[in-house]
mmCIF file of C-alpha atoms in Angstrom:
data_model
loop_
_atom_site.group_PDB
_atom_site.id
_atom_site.type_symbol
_atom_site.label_atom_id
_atom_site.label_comp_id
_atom_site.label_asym_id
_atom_site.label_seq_id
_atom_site.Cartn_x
_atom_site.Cartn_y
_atom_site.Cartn_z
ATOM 1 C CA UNK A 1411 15.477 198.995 85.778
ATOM 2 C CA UNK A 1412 16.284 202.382 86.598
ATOM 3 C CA UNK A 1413 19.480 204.174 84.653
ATOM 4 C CA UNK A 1414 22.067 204.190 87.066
ATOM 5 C CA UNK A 1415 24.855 204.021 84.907
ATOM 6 C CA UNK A 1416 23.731 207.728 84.238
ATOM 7 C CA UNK A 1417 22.901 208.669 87.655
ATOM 8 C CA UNK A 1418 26.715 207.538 88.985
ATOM 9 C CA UNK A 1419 28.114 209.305 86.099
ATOM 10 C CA UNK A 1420 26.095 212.708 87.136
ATOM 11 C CA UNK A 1421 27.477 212.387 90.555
ATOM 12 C CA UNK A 1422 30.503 211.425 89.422
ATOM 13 C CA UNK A 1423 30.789 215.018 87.487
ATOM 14 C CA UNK A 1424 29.029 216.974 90.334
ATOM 15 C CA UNK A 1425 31.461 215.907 93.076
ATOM 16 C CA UNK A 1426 34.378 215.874 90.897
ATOM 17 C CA UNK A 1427 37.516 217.249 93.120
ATOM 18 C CA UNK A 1428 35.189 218.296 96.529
ATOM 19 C CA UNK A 1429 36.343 216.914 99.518
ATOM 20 C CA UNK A 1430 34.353 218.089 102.112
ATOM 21 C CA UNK A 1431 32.109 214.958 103.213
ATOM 22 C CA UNK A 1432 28.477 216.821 103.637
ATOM 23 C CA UNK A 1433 28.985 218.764 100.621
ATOM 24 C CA UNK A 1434 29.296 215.477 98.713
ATOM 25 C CA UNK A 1435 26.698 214.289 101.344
ATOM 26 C CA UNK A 1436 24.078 216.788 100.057
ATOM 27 C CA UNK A 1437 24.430 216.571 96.450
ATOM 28 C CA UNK A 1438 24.328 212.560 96.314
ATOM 29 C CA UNK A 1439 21.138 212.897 98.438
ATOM 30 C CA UNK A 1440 19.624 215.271 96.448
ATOM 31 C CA UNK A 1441 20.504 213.899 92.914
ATOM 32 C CA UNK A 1442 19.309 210.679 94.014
ATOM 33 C CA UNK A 1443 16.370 211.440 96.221
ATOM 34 C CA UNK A 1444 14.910 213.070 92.764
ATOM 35 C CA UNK A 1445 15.911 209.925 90.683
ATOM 36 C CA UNK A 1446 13.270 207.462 91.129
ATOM 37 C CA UNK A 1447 9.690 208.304 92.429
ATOM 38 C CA UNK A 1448 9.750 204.789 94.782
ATOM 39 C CA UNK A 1449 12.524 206.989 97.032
ATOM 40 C CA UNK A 1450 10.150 209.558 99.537
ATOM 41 C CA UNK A 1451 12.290 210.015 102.039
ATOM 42 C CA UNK A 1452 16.680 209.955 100.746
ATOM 43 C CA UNK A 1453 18.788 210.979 103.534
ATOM 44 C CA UNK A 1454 22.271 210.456 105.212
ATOM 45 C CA UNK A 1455 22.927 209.323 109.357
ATOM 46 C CA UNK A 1456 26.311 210.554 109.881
ATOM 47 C CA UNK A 1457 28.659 208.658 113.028
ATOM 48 C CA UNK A 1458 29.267 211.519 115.117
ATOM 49 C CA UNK A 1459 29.910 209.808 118.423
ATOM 50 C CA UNK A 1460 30.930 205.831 118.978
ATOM 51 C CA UNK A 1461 27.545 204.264 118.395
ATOM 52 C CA UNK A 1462 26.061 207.130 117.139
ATOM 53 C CA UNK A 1463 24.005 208.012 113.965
ATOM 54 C CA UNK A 1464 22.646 211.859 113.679
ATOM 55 C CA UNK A 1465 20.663 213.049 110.902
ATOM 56 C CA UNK A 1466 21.906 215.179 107.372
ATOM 57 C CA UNK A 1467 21.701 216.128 104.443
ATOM 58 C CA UNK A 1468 18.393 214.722 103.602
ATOM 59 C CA UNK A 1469 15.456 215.236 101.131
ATOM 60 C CA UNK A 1470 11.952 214.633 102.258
ATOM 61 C CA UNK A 1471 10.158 214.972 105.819
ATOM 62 C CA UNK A 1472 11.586 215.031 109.235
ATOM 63 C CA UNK A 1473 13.719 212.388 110.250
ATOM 64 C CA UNK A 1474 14.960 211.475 113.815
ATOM 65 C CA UNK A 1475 17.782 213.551 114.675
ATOM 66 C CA UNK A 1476 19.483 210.483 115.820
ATOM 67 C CA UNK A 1477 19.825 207.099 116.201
ATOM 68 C CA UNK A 1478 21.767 204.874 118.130
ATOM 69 C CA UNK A 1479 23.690 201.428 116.260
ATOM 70 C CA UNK A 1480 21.535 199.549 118.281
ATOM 71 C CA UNK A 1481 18.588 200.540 117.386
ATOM 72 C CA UNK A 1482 16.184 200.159 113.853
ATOM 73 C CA UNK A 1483 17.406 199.447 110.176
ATOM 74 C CA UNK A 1484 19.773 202.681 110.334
ATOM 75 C CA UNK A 1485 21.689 201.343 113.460
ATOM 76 C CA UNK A 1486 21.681 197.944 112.394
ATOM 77 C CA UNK A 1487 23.541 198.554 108.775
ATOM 78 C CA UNK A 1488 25.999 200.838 110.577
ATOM 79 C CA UNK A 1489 26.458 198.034 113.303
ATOM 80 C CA UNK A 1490 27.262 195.628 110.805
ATOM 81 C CA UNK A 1491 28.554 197.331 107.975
ATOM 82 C CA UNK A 1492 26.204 195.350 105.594
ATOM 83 C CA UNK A 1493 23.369 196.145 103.602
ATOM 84 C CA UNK A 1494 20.072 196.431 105.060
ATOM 85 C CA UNK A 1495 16.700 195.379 102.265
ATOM 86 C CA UNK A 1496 13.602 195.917 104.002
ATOM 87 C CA UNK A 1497 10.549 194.521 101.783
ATOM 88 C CA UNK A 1498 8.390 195.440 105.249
ATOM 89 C CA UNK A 1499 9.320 197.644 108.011
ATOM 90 C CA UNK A 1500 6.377 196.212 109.958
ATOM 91 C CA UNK A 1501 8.211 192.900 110.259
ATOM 92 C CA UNK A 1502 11.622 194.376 111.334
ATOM 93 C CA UNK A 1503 12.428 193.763 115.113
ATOM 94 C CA UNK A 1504 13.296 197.176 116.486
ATOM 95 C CA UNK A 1505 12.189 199.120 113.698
ATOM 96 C CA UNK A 1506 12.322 203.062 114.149
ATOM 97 C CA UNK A 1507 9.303 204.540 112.838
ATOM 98 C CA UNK A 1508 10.782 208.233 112.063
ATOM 99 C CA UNK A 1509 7.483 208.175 109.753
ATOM 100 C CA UNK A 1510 4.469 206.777 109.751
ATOM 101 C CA UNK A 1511 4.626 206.513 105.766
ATOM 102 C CA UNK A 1512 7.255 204.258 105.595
ATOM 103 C CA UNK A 1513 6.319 200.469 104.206
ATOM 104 C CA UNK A 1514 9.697 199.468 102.801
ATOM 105 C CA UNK A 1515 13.662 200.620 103.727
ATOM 106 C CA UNK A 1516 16.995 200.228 101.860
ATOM 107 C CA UNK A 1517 20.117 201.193 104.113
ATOM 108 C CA UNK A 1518 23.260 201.144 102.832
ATOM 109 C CA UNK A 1519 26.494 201.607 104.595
ATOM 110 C CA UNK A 1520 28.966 204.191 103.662
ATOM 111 C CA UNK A 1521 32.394 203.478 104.334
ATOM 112 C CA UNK A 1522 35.293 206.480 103.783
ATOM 113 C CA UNK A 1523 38.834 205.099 102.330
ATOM 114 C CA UNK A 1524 40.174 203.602 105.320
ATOM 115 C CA UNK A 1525 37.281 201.285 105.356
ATOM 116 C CA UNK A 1526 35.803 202.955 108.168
ATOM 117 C CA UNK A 1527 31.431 203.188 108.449
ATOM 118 C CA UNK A 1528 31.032 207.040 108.211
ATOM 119 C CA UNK A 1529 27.530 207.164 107.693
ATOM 120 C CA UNK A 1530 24.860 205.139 106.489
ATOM 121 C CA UNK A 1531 22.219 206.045 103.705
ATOM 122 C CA UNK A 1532 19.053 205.452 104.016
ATOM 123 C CA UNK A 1533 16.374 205.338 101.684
ATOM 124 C CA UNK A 1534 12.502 205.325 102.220
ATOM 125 C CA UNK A 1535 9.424 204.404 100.488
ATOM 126 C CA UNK A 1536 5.860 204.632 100.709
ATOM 127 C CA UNK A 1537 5.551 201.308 98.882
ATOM 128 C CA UNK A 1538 6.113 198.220 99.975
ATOM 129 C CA UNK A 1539 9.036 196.237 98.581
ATOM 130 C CA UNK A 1540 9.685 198.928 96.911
ATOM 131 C CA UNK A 1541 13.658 197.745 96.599
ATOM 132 C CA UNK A 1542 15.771 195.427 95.145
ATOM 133 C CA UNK A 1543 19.216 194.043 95.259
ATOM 134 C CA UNK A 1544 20.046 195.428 92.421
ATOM 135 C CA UNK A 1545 19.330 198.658 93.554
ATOM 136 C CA UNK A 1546 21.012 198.157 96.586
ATOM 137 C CA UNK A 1547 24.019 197.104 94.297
ATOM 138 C CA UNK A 1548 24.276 199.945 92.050
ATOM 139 C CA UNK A 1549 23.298 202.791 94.795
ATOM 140 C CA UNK A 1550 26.565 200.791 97.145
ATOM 141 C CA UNK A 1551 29.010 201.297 93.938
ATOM 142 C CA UNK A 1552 27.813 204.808 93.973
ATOM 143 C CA UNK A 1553 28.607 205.330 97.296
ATOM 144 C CA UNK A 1554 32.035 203.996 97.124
ATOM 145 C CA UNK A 1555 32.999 206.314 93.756
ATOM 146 C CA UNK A 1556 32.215 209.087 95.980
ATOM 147 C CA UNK A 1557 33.244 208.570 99.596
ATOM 148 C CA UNK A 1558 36.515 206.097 99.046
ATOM 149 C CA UNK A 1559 38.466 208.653 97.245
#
């Protein structure tokens, strides 16, 4: 299993006292886009408008510049405000293909500390089943240290 007990302690140091939510945004995507070769495409969809997702900070290839919550993994974790394990994209209903690559998609929601979705993270792989739940676990406590402040 990967080490993220030392991955959320990295972040944990490198967003130490910042408060500004892309800054944090683009150093969790970057630490973690470069922590596990199964992740090739990391990236944040931020809520800018009700029911809407737009792109940033990310790490690999384009991405769509937005997505609505009713549409594809992305809209669907924000929708709900659950976890979203995709062992096949293929098989998803509604399923945004932002890249052709994609075979497998973890999307976790990220909620600020009034419980409120403020973005979702999305994670991409060239594999298929390339996730678990534990992953999905450790990368959602992550999440929280950083954006629940």
């Amino acid at each position: 299993m990967p080490d993220y007990t030392t991955l959320a302690k990295t972040i944990a140091s490198l967003t130490e006292g910042e408060d500004d939510t892309v800054a944090l945004m683009a150093t969790v995507v970057c630490e973690i886009h470069h922590f596990d070769d199964r992740f090739d495409w990391t990236g944040f969809y931020r809520v800018t408008a009700p029911d809407m997702l737009k792109i940033g900070p990310y790490q690999g290839g384009h991405g769509c510049l937005q997505i609505p919550f009713s549409r594809g993994v992305c809209g669907a974790a924000a929708r709900t405000g659950q976890v979203q394990l995709v062992a096949d994209v293929d098989a998803f209903e509604g399923h945004i293909a932002c890249a052709s690559s994609t075979r497998s998609e973890l999307v976790l929601p990220v909620f600020n500390a009034q419980n409120d979705v403020i973005a979702v993270f999305d994670l991409d792989s060239d594999q298929p089943d390339a996730f678990t739940q534990d992953d999905a676990e450790a990368l959602t406590s992550i999440l929280s240290d950083v954006f629940r402040r």
